[in-house]
Amino acid sequence: MANRIKYGFVPVHAENYTTPQWYVVAASQTIALGDPVIMNSAGRVEVAVAGEISTAIILGVSASYVENSTVDDPIQVYDNPNQIFEAMVSTGALADPYTTSNVGGNKYFQLAGTTGAFYVNAAAFTNGIFKCVGNSSDPEASEVGANQRKLFKFLSTRHILSS
């Protein structure tokens, strides 16, 4: 049975097994659990916007939910640059999860979707921010073709806390 549910990014494991960290949110934000987030110039968290991610540096993935926020509402974020996430991908082959895009020999993928329903667009890589690092361990969610779930990591050059 193919996966059809877009529910953002789910943390799988991290090198250091860090817990989410607390941040404050910008005004008028609706951020769902599993949404990629950025930090604005005032140091507050905002939901990443798929079409505007080309210059943004990712902070991480939301570990809590905020609806129609006021300035400085608290939010938890998985901000470890080594965190691995499971997410739905638009297409791909089970045997080789790293195909589709190729930038300088590396496989980078782009963010797609909207709050509460983000996924990885494997057909676009102009502003890639993810690297595929494996397949989901769930056999039903890892079927060949569209909407399979794979493991992703943010590129170190696109994560705010990468050294």
GROMACS .gro file of N, CA and C in nm:
model
  489
    1MET      N    1   0.084  -0.118   0.000
    1MET     CA    2   0.000   0.000   0.000
    1MET      C    3   0.089   0.124   0.000
    2ALA      N    4   0.073   0.209  -0.096
    2ALA     CA    5   0.157   0.328  -0.108
    2ALA      C    6   0.119   0.433  -0.003
    3ASN      N    7   0.218   0.505   0.043
    3ASN     CA    8   0.198   0.612   0.138
    3ASN      C    9   0.138   0.733   0.067
    4ARG      N   10   0.040   0.796   0.124
    4ARG     CA   11  -0.020   0.916   0.065
    4ARG      C   12  -0.029   1.030   0.166
    5ILE      N   13   0.026   1.010   0.283
    5ILE     CA   14   0.010   1.109   0.389
    5ILE      C   15   0.134   1.197   0.398
    6LYS      N   16   0.113   1.326   0.378
    6LYS     CA   17   0.220   1.424   0.394
    6LYS      C   18   0.206   1.482   0.534
    7TYR      N   19   0.299   1.450   0.622
    7TYR     CA   20   0.290   1.507   0.756
    7TYR      C   21   0.423   1.564   0.802
    8GLY      N   22   0.501   1.609   0.710
    8GLY     CA   23   0.624   1.677   0.746
    8GLY      C   24   0.739   1.583   0.774
    9PHE      N   25   0.827   1.627   0.860
    9PHE     CA   26   0.951   1.558   0.889
    9PHE      C   27   0.947   1.500   1.030
   10VAL      N   28   0.977   1.372   1.040
   10VAL     CA   29   0.975   1.301   1.167
   10VAL      C   30   1.118   1.266   1.205
   11PRO      N   31   1.165   1.307   1.323
   11PRO     CA   32   1.302   1.273   1.362
   11PRO      C   33   1.319   1.123   1.379
   12VAL      N   34   1.427   1.070   1.325
   12VAL     CA   35   1.453   0.927   1.335
   12VAL      C   36   1.563   0.903   1.438
   13HIS      N   37   1.676   0.964   1.418
   13HIS     CA   38   1.785   0.957   1.516
   13HIS      C   39   1.886   1.064   1.483
   14ALA      N   40   1.971   1.093   1.579
   14ALA     CA   41   2.078   1.191   1.560
   14ALA      C   42   2.206   1.131   1.616
   15GLU      N   43   2.318   1.182   1.569
   15GLU     CA   44   2.446   1.131   1.619
   15GLU      C   45   2.457   1.146   1.770
   16ASN      N   46   2.411   1.258   1.822
   16ASN     CA   47   2.424   1.284   1.965
   16ASN      C   48   2.292   1.265   2.040
   17TYR      N   49   2.189   1.223   1.973
   17TYR     CA   50   2.057   1.202   2.034
   17TYR      C   51   2.015   1.322   2.119
   18THR      N   52   2.021   1.438   2.061
   18THR     CA   53   1.984   1.559   2.134
   18THR      C   54   1.833   1.576   2.138
   19THR      N   55   1.789   1.647   2.239
   19THR     CA   56   1.647   1.677   2.253
   19THR      C   57   1.617   1.809   2.184
   20PRO      N   58   1.491   1.835   2.154
   20PRO     CA   59   1.455   1.964   2.093
   20PRO      C   60   1.490   2.079   2.188
   21GLN      N   61   1.522   2.192   2.129
   21GLN     CA   62   1.556   2.312   2.206
   21GLN      C   63   1.442   2.414   2.197
   22TRP      N   64   1.433   2.499   2.299
   22TRP     CA   65   1.328   2.602   2.302
   22TRP      C   66   1.374   2.727   2.228
   23TYR      N   67   1.283   2.784   2.150
   23TYR     CA   68   1.303   2.910   2.079
   23TYR      C   69   1.175   2.992   2.094
   24VAL      N   70   1.178   3.115   2.043
   24VAL     CA   71   1.057   3.198   2.040
   24VAL      C   72   1.015   3.221   1.896
   25VAL      N   73   0.885   3.238   1.877
   25VAL     CA   74   0.826   3.245   1.743
   25VAL      C   75   0.797   3.390   1.706
   26ALA      N   76   0.804   3.420   1.578
   26ALA     CA   77   0.762   3.550   1.525
   26ALA      C   78   0.609   3.559   1.530
   27ALA      N   79   0.556   3.677   1.512
   27ALA     CA   80   0.411   3.697   1.515
   27ALA      C   81   0.342   3.633   1.396
   28SER      N   82   0.218   3.594   1.415
   28SER     CA   83   0.128   3.545   1.310
   28SER      C   84   0.179   3.420   1.239
   29GLN      N   85   0.242   3.331   1.312
   29GLN     CA   86   0.292   3.206   1.254
   29GLN      C   87   0.202   3.090   1.292
   30THR      N   88   0.177   3.002   1.197
   30THR     CA   89   0.115   2.873   1.225
   30THR      C   90   0.217   2.769   1.183
   31ILE      N   91   0.269   2.698   1.283
   31ILE     CA   92   0.375   2.600   1.260
   31ILE      C   93   0.328   2.467   1.316
   32ALA      N   94   0.322   2.367   1.231
   32ALA     CA   95   0.277   2.234   1.273
   32ALA      C   96   0.397   2.149   1.314
   33LEU      N   97   0.369   2.047   1.390
   33LEU     CA   98   0.469   1.948   1.426
   33LEU      C   99   0.528   1.889   1.298
   34GLY      N  100   0.660   1.891   1.284
   34GLY     CA  101   0.725   1.836   1.165
   34GLY      C  102   0.753   1.937   1.055
   35ASP      N  103   0.717   2.063   1.076
   35ASP     CA  104   0.745   2.166   0.976
   35ASP      C  105   0.890   2.213   0.983
   36PRO      N  106   0.959   2.226   0.870
   36PRO     CA  107   1.091   2.289   0.869
   36PRO      C  108   1.076   2.436   0.906
   37VAL      N  109   1.169   2.487   0.986
   37VAL     CA  110   1.162   2.626   1.032
   37VAL      C  111   1.294   2.697   1.008
   38ILE      N  112   1.285   2.829   0.999
   38ILE     CA  113   1.401   2.915   0.983
   38ILE      C  114   1.402   3.016   1.096
   39MET      N  115   1.513   3.088   1.112
   39MET     CA  116   1.519   3.196   1.209
   39MET      C  117   1.524   3.326   1.130
   40ASN      N  118   1.435   3.420   1.165
   40ASN     CA  119   1.433   3.548   1.093
   40ASN      C  120   1.543   3.640   1.145
   41SER      N  121   1.555   3.758   1.087
   41SER     CA  122   1.663   3.851   1.123
   41SER      C  123   1.650   3.904   1.266
   42ALA      N  124   1.532   3.891   1.326
   42ALA     CA  125   1.512   3.933   1.465
   42ALA      C  126   1.538   3.819   1.564
   43GLY      N  127   1.579   3.703   1.513
   43GLY     CA  128   1.609   3.590   1.599
   43GLY      C  129   1.488   3.509   1.641
   44ARG      N  130   1.377   3.524   1.568
   44ARG     CA  131   1.255   3.449   1.598
   44ARG      C  132   1.229   3.345   1.490
   45VAL      N  133   1.160   3.239   1.530
   45VAL     CA  134   1.134   3.126   1.441
   45VAL      C  135   1.014   3.154   1.351
   46GLU      N  136   1.028   3.116   1.224
   46GLU     CA  137   0.919   3.122   1.126
   46GLU      C  138   0.916   2.991   1.050
   47VAL      N  139   0.798   2.956   0.999
   47VAL     CA  140   0.787   2.836   0.917
   47VAL      C  141   0.861   2.861   0.785
   48ALA      N  142   0.932   2.762   0.736
   48ALA     CA  143   1.000   2.774   0.607
   48ALA      C  144   0.894   2.776   0.498
   49VAL      N  145   0.915   2.857   0.397
   49VAL     CA  146   0.821   2.864   0.285
   49VAL      C  147   0.889   2.799   0.165
   50ALA      N  148   0.828   2.693   0.115
   50ALA     CA  149   0.890   2.611   0.010
   50ALA      C  150   0.941   2.693  -0.108
   51GLY      N  151   0.864   2.785  -0.159
   51GLY     CA  152   0.903   2.862  -0.275
   51GLY      C  153   1.005   2.971  -0.247
   52GLU      N  154   1.029   3.001  -0.119
   52GLU     CA  155   1.120   3.109  -0.082
   52GLU      C  156   1.243   3.060  -0.007
   53ILE      N  157   1.270   2.933  -0.014
   53ILE     CA  158   1.376   2.873   0.066
   53ILE      C  159   1.515   2.889   0.003
   54SER      N  160   1.525   2.947  -0.115
   54SER     CA  161   1.652   2.951  -0.187
   54SER      C  162   1.764   3.021  -0.111
   55THR      N  163   1.732   3.123  -0.032
   55THR     CA  164   1.837   3.195   0.040
   55THR      C  165   1.830   3.171   0.190
   56ALA      N  166   1.729   3.102   0.238
   56ALA     CA  167   1.711   3.082   0.381
   56ALA      C  168   1.806   2.974   0.434
   57ILE      N  169   1.844   2.992   0.557
   57ILE     CA  170   1.923   2.892   0.627
   57ILE      C  171   1.830   2.825   0.727
   58ILE      N  172   1.822   2.694   0.722
   58ILE     CA  173   1.731   2.616   0.805
   58ILE      C  174   1.779   2.613   0.950
   59LEU      N  175   1.686   2.630   1.043
   59LEU     CA  176   1.714   2.612   1.185
   59LEU      C  177   1.692   2.467   1.225
   60GLY      N  178   1.587   2.407   1.173
   60GLY     CA  179   1.555   2.268   1.207
   60GLY      C  180   1.411   2.236   1.175
   61VAL      N  181   1.353   2.147   1.256
   61VAL     CA  182   1.216   2.101   1.236
   61VAL      C  183   1.139   2.118   1.367
   62SER      N  184   1.018   2.169   1.355
   62SER     CA  185   0.935   2.194   1.472
   62SER      C  186   0.904   2.065   1.548
   63ALA      N  187   0.920   2.072   1.681
   63ALA     CA  188   0.886   1.959   1.768
   63ALA      C  189   0.759   1.989   1.847
   64SER      N  190   0.698   2.104   1.820
   64SER     CA  191   0.572   2.140   1.884
   64SER      C  192   0.489   2.223   1.787
   65TYR      N  193   0.367   2.255   1.827
   65TYR     CA  194   0.270   2.320   1.739
   65TYR      C  195   0.238   2.460   1.791
   66VAL      N  196   0.232   2.555   1.699
   66VAL     CA  197   0.192   2.692   1.733
   66VAL      C  198   0.091   2.737   1.629
   67GLU      N  199  -0.020   2.796   1.673
   67GLU     CA  200  -0.121   2.845   1.579
   67GLU      C  201  -0.143   2.993   1.600
   68ASN      N  202  -0.133   3.070   1.491
   68ASN     CA  203  -0.155   3.215   1.493
   68ASN      C  204  -0.081   3.279   1.611
   69SER      N  205   0.048   3.263   1.611
   69SER     CA  206   0.132   3.302   1.724
   69SER      C  207   0.135   3.452   1.748
   70THR      N  208   0.167   3.487   1.872
   70THR     CA  209   0.204   3.623   1.904
   70THR      C  210   0.355   3.622   1.922
   71VAL      N  211   0.418   3.739   1.916
   71VAL     CA  212   0.563   3.747   1.926
   71VAL      C  213   0.610   3.681   2.056
   72ASP      N  214   0.711   3.601   2.044
   72ASP     CA  215   0.778   3.533   2.156
   72ASP      C  216   0.701   3.416   2.215
   73ASP      N  217   0.599   3.364   2.146
   73ASP     CA  218   0.540   3.237   2.189
   73ASP      C  219   0.651   3.132   2.183
   74PRO      N  220   0.654   3.038   2.278
   74PRO     CA  221   0.759   2.936   2.277
   74PRO      C  222   0.732   2.825   2.176
   75ILE      N  223   0.840   2.769   2.124
   75ILE     CA  224   0.830   2.654   2.034
   75ILE      C  225   0.956   2.568   2.052
   76GLN      N  226   0.939   2.438   2.041
   76GLN     CA  227   1.054   2.348   2.046
   76GLN      C  228   1.095   2.311   1.904
   77VAL      N  229   1.227   2.303   1.882
   77VAL     CA  230   1.280   2.275   1.749
   77VAL      C  231   1.391   2.170   1.759
   78TYR      N  232   1.382   2.068   1.671
   78TYR     CA  233   1.493   1.976   1.654
   78TYR      C  234   1.598   2.050   1.572
   79ASP      N  235   1.701   2.103   1.638
   79ASP     CA  236   1.797   2.190   1.571
   79ASP      C  237   1.935   2.129   1.552
   80ASN      N  238   1.952   2.002   1.585
   80ASN     CA  239   2.081   1.937   1.567
   80ASN      C  240   2.110   1.922   1.417
   81PRO      N  241   2.222   1.976   1.368
   81PRO     CA  242   2.252   1.966   1.225
   81PRO      C  243   2.274   1.822   1.178
   82ASN      N  244   2.296   1.729   1.270
   82ASN     CA  245   2.316   1.589   1.233
   82ASN      C  246   2.189   1.505   1.246
   83GLN      N  247   2.080   1.569   1.282
   83GLN     CA  248   1.953   1.498   1.297
   83GLN      C  249   1.909   1.439   1.162
   84ILE      N  250   1.862   1.316   1.164
   84ILE     CA  251   1.807   1.253   1.044
   84ILE      C  252   1.656   1.247   1.058
   85PHE      N  253   1.587   1.281   0.951
   85PHE     CA  254   1.441   1.287   0.950
   85PHE      C  255   1.385   1.192   0.845
   86GLU      N  256   1.269   1.138   0.873
   86GLU     CA  257   1.194   1.061   0.774
   86GLU      C  258   1.089   1.154   0.715
   87ALA      N  259   1.078   1.154   0.583
   87ALA     CA  260   0.979   1.239   0.516
   87ALA      C  261   0.934   1.173   0.387
   88MET      N  262   0.817   1.214   0.341
   88MET     CA  263   0.767   1.165   0.213
   88MET      C  264   0.843   1.233   0.100
   89VAL      N  265   0.870   1.158  -0.005
   89VAL     CA  266   0.939   1.212  -0.121
   89VAL      C  267   0.849   1.194  -0.242
   90SER      N  268   0.856   1.287  -0.334
   90SER     CA  269   0.764   1.287  -0.448
   90SER      C  270   0.778   1.165  -0.538
   91THR      N  271   0.898   1.113  -0.553
   91THR     CA  272   0.920   0.996  -0.639
   91THR      C  273   1.053   0.932  -0.604
   92GLY      N  274   1.079   0.814  -0.657
   92GLY     CA  275   1.207   0.750  -0.633
   92GLY      C  276   1.200   0.601  -0.650
   93ALA      N  277   1.315   0.539  -0.653
   93ALA     CA  278   1.325   0.394  -0.666
   93ALA      C  279   1.371   0.335  -0.534
   94LEU      N  280   1.308   0.229  -0.493
   94LEU     CA  281   1.342   0.167  -0.365
   94LEU      C  282   1.486   0.120  -0.361
   95ALA      N  283   1.534   0.065  -0.470
   95ALA     CA  284   1.670   0.011  -0.472
   95ALA      C  285   1.776   0.120  -0.463
   96ASP      N  286   1.747   0.238  -0.514
   96ASP     CA  287   1.843   0.346  -0.514
   96ASP      C  288   1.775   0.476  -0.472
   97PRO      N  289   1.775   0.508  -0.343
   97PRO     CA  290   1.705   0.627  -0.297
   97PRO      C  291   1.777   0.757  -0.332
   98TYR      N  292   1.891   0.749  -0.394
   98TYR     CA  293   1.972   0.868  -0.416
   98TYR      C  294   1.965   0.921  -0.559
   99THR      N  295   1.882   0.863  -0.642
   99THR     CA  296   1.872   0.908  -0.781
   99THR      C  297   1.781   1.029  -0.792
  100THR      N  298   1.771   1.083  -0.908
  100THR     CA  299   1.684   1.192  -0.950
  100THR      C  300   1.759   1.322  -0.967
  101SER      N  301   1.815   1.379  -0.862
  101SER     CA  302   1.885   1.506  -0.881
  101SER      C  303   2.034   1.486  -0.861
  102ASN      N  304   2.111   1.567  -0.930
  102ASN     CA  305   2.255   1.553  -0.922
  102ASN      C  306   2.319   1.691  -0.937
  103VAL      N  307   2.379   1.740  -0.829
  103VAL     CA  308   2.448   1.868  -0.832
  103VAL      C  309   2.593   1.841  -0.791
  104GLY      N  310   2.683   1.849  -0.884
  104GLY     CA  311   2.824   1.825  -0.854
  104GLY      C  312   2.851   1.687  -0.799
  105GLY      N  313   2.776   1.588  -0.846
  105GLY     CA  314   2.796   1.452  -0.798
  105GLY      C  315   2.722   1.420  -0.670
  106ASN      N  316   2.657   1.519  -0.611
  106ASN     CA  317   2.582   1.498  -0.487
  106ASN      C  318   2.433   1.500  -0.516
  107LYS      N  319   2.357   1.434  -0.434
  107LYS     CA  320   2.213   1.425  -0.453
  107LYS      C  321   2.142   1.516  -0.354
  108TYR      N  322   2.096   1.630  -0.402
  108TYR     CA  323   2.030   1.728  -0.317
  108TYR      C  324   1.885   1.743  -0.360
  109PHE      N  325   1.798   1.765  -0.263
  109PHE     CA  326   1.655   1.774  -0.292
  109PHE      C  327   1.595   1.899  -0.232
  110GLN      N  328   1.479   1.937  -0.284
  110GLN     CA  329   1.415   2.062  -0.250
  110GLN      C  330   1.293   2.040  -0.160
  111LEU      N  331   1.258   2.143  -0.083
  111LEU     CA  332   1.140   2.142   0.003
  111LEU      C  333   1.016   2.174  -0.078
  112ALA      N  334   0.906   2.105  -0.049
  112ALA     CA  335   0.778   2.131  -0.114
  112ALA      C  336   0.668   2.120  -0.008
  113GLY      N  337   0.552   2.174  -0.040
  113GLY     CA  338   0.438   2.164   0.050
  113GLY      C  339   0.413   2.290   0.129
  114THR      N  340   0.334   2.274   0.234
  114THR     CA  341   0.296   2.385   0.320
  114THR      C  342   0.283   2.335   0.462
  115THR      N  343   0.257   2.425   0.556
  115THR     CA  344   0.255   2.386   0.697
  115THR      C  345   0.165   2.265   0.722
  116GLY      N  346   0.218   2.170   0.794
  116GLY     CA  347   0.146   2.047   0.824
  116GLY      C  348   0.151   1.942   0.714
  117ALA      N  349   0.205   1.978   0.597
  117ALA     CA  350   0.207   1.884   0.484
  117ALA      C  351   0.332   1.902   0.398
  118PHE      N  352   0.446   1.927   0.461
  118PHE     CA  353   0.571   1.940   0.387
  118PHE      C  354   0.620   1.803   0.340
  119TYR      N  355   0.691   1.802   0.229
  119TYR     CA  356   0.754   1.681   0.178
  119TYR      C  357   0.875   1.720   0.095
  120VAL      N  358   0.949   1.622   0.048
  120VAL     CA  359   1.069   1.646  -0.031
  120VAL      C  360   1.036   1.630  -0.179
  121ASN      N  361   1.071   1.730  -0.258
  121ASN     CA  362   1.050   1.726  -0.402
  121ASN      C  363   1.176   1.671  -0.468
  122ALA      N  364   1.172   1.544  -0.506
  122ALA     CA  365   1.289   1.479  -0.564
  122ALA      C  366   1.312   1.519  -0.709
  123ALA      N  367   1.217   1.587  -0.769
  123ALA     CA  368   1.230   1.627  -0.909
  123ALA      C  369   1.290   1.766  -0.922
  124ALA      N  370   1.316   1.834  -0.810
  124ALA     CA  371   1.370   1.969  -0.815
  124ALA      C  372   1.491   1.979  -0.723
  125PHE      N  373   1.596   2.041  -0.772
  125PHE     CA  374   1.717   2.050  -0.690
  125PHE      C  375   1.789   2.182  -0.705
  126THR      N  376   1.729   2.280  -0.770
  126THR     CA  377   1.795   2.409  -0.789
  126THR      C  378   1.837   2.468  -0.655
  127ASN      N  379   1.748   2.465  -0.558
  127ASN     CA  380   1.777   2.517  -0.425
  127ASN      C  381   1.772   2.404  -0.323
  128GLY      N  382   1.841   2.296  -0.352
  128GLY     CA  383   1.836   2.179  -0.266
  128GLY      C  384   1.884   2.207  -0.126
  129ILE      N  385   1.814   2.151  -0.028
  129ILE     CA  386   1.853   2.168   0.111
  129ILE      C  387   1.865   2.035   0.185
  130PHE      N  388   1.826   1.925   0.119
  130PHE     CA  389   1.829   1.793   0.183
  130PHE      C  390   1.920   1.698   0.108
  131LYS      N  391   1.972   1.603   0.181
  131LYS     CA  392   2.046   1.491   0.122
  131LYS      C  393   1.977   1.364   0.169
  132CYS      N  394   1.948   1.274   0.076
  132CYS     CA  395   1.886   1.147   0.110
  132CYS      C  396   1.993   1.055   0.168
  133VAL      N  397   1.964   0.995   0.284
  133VAL     CA  398   2.062   0.908   0.349
  133VAL      C  399   2.012   0.765   0.368
  134GLY      N  400   1.892   0.734   0.317
  134GLY     CA  401   1.843   0.598   0.327
  134GLY      C  402   1.693   0.586   0.308
  135ASN      N  403   1.643   0.464   0.321
  135ASN     CA  404   1.500   0.436   0.308
  135ASN      C  405   1.435   0.423   0.444
  136SER      N  406   1.306   0.445   0.449
  136SER     CA  407   1.229   0.424   0.570
  136SER      C  408   1.237   0.277   0.609
  137SER      N  409   1.229   0.250   0.738
  137SER     CA  410   1.227   0.111   0.783
  137SER      C  411   1.088   0.050   0.775
  138ASP      N  412   0.988   0.133   0.746
  138ASP     CA  413   0.850   0.085   0.731
  138ASP      C  414   0.832   0.032   0.590
  139PRO      N  415   0.812  -0.099   0.572
  139PRO     CA  416   0.803  -0.154   0.436
  139PRO      C  417   0.686  -0.100   0.355
  140GLU      N  418   0.574  -0.068   0.419
  140GLU     CA  419   0.460  -0.015   0.344
  140GLU      C  420   0.484   0.127   0.297
  141ALA      N  421   0.560   0.203   0.372
  141ALA     CA  422   0.587   0.342   0.334
  141ALA      C  423   0.705   0.354   0.240
  142SER      N  424   0.771   0.244   0.211
  142SER     CA  425   0.891   0.247   0.127
  142SER      C  426   0.870   0.183  -0.009
  143GLU      N  427   0.746   0.169  -0.053
  143GLU     CA  428   0.720   0.108  -0.183
  143GLU      C  429   0.782   0.191  -0.295
  144VAL      N  430   0.814   0.125  -0.404
  144VAL     CA  431   0.872   0.192  -0.520
  144VAL      C  432   0.770   0.289  -0.578
  145GLY      N  433   0.818   0.406  -0.620
  145GLY     CA  434   0.731   0.503  -0.686
  145GLY      C  435   0.704   0.625  -0.602
  146ALA      N  436   0.601   0.697  -0.641
  146ALA     CA  437   0.567   0.823  -0.576
  146ALA      C  438   0.526   0.802  -0.430
  147ASN      N  439   0.554   0.900  -0.350
  147ASN     CA  440   0.509   0.910  -0.211
  147ASN      C  441   0.576   0.814  -0.114
  148GLN      N  442   0.689   0.757  -0.150
  148GLN     CA  443   0.756   0.673  -0.052
  148GLN      C  444   0.823   0.760   0.054
  149ARG      N  445   0.853   0.701   0.167
  149ARG     CA  446   0.918   0.773   0.276
  149ARG      C  447   1.065   0.732   0.279
  150LYS      N  448   1.150   0.833   0.293
  150LYS     CA  449   1.294   0.811   0.296
  150LYS      C  450   1.355   0.890   0.411
  151LEU      N  451   1.481   0.866   0.434
  151LEU     CA  452   1.554   0.936   0.540
  151LEU      C  453   1.635   1.049   0.478
  152PHE      N  454   1.626   1.167   0.541
  152PHE     CA  455   1.693   1.286   0.490
  152PHE      C  456   1.768   1.358   0.601
  153LYS      N  457   1.868   1.432   0.558
  153LYS     CA  458   1.945   1.516   0.648
  153LYS      C  459   1.962   1.651   0.579
  154PHE      N  460   1.957   1.759   0.657
  154PHE     CA  461   1.981   1.891   0.599
  154PHE      C  462   2.127   1.901   0.556
  155LEU      N  463   2.151   1.968   0.445
  155LEU     CA  464   2.288   1.993   0.401
  155LEU      C  465   2.356   2.084   0.504
  156SER      N  466   2.481   2.057   0.535
  156SER     CA  467   2.551   2.138   0.635
  156SER      C  468   2.562   2.284   0.592
  157THR      N  469   2.568   2.309   0.463
  157THR     CA  470   2.577   2.447   0.414
  157THR      C  471   2.445   2.522   0.425
  158ARG      N  472   2.336   2.451   0.454
  158ARG     CA  473   2.203   2.514   0.463
  158ARG      C  474   2.146   2.511   0.604
  159HIS      N  475   2.226   2.467   0.704
  159HIS     CA  476   2.178   2.459   0.842
  159HIS      C  477   2.249   2.564   0.926
  160ILE      N  478   2.173   2.639   1.003
  160ILE     CA  479   2.226   2.752   1.079
  160ILE      C  480   2.330   2.711   1.184
  161LEU      N  481   2.321   2.590   1.237
  161LEU     CA  482   2.413   2.547   1.344
  161LEU      C  483   2.527   2.459   1.296
  162SER      N  484   2.541   2.441   1.166
  162SER     CA  485   2.652   2.359   1.115
  162SER      C  486   2.783   2.435   1.128
  163SER      N  487   2.887   2.362   1.156
  163SER     CA  488   3.018   2.428   1.170
  163SER      C  489   3.094   2.424   1.041
   0.00000   0.00000   0.00000
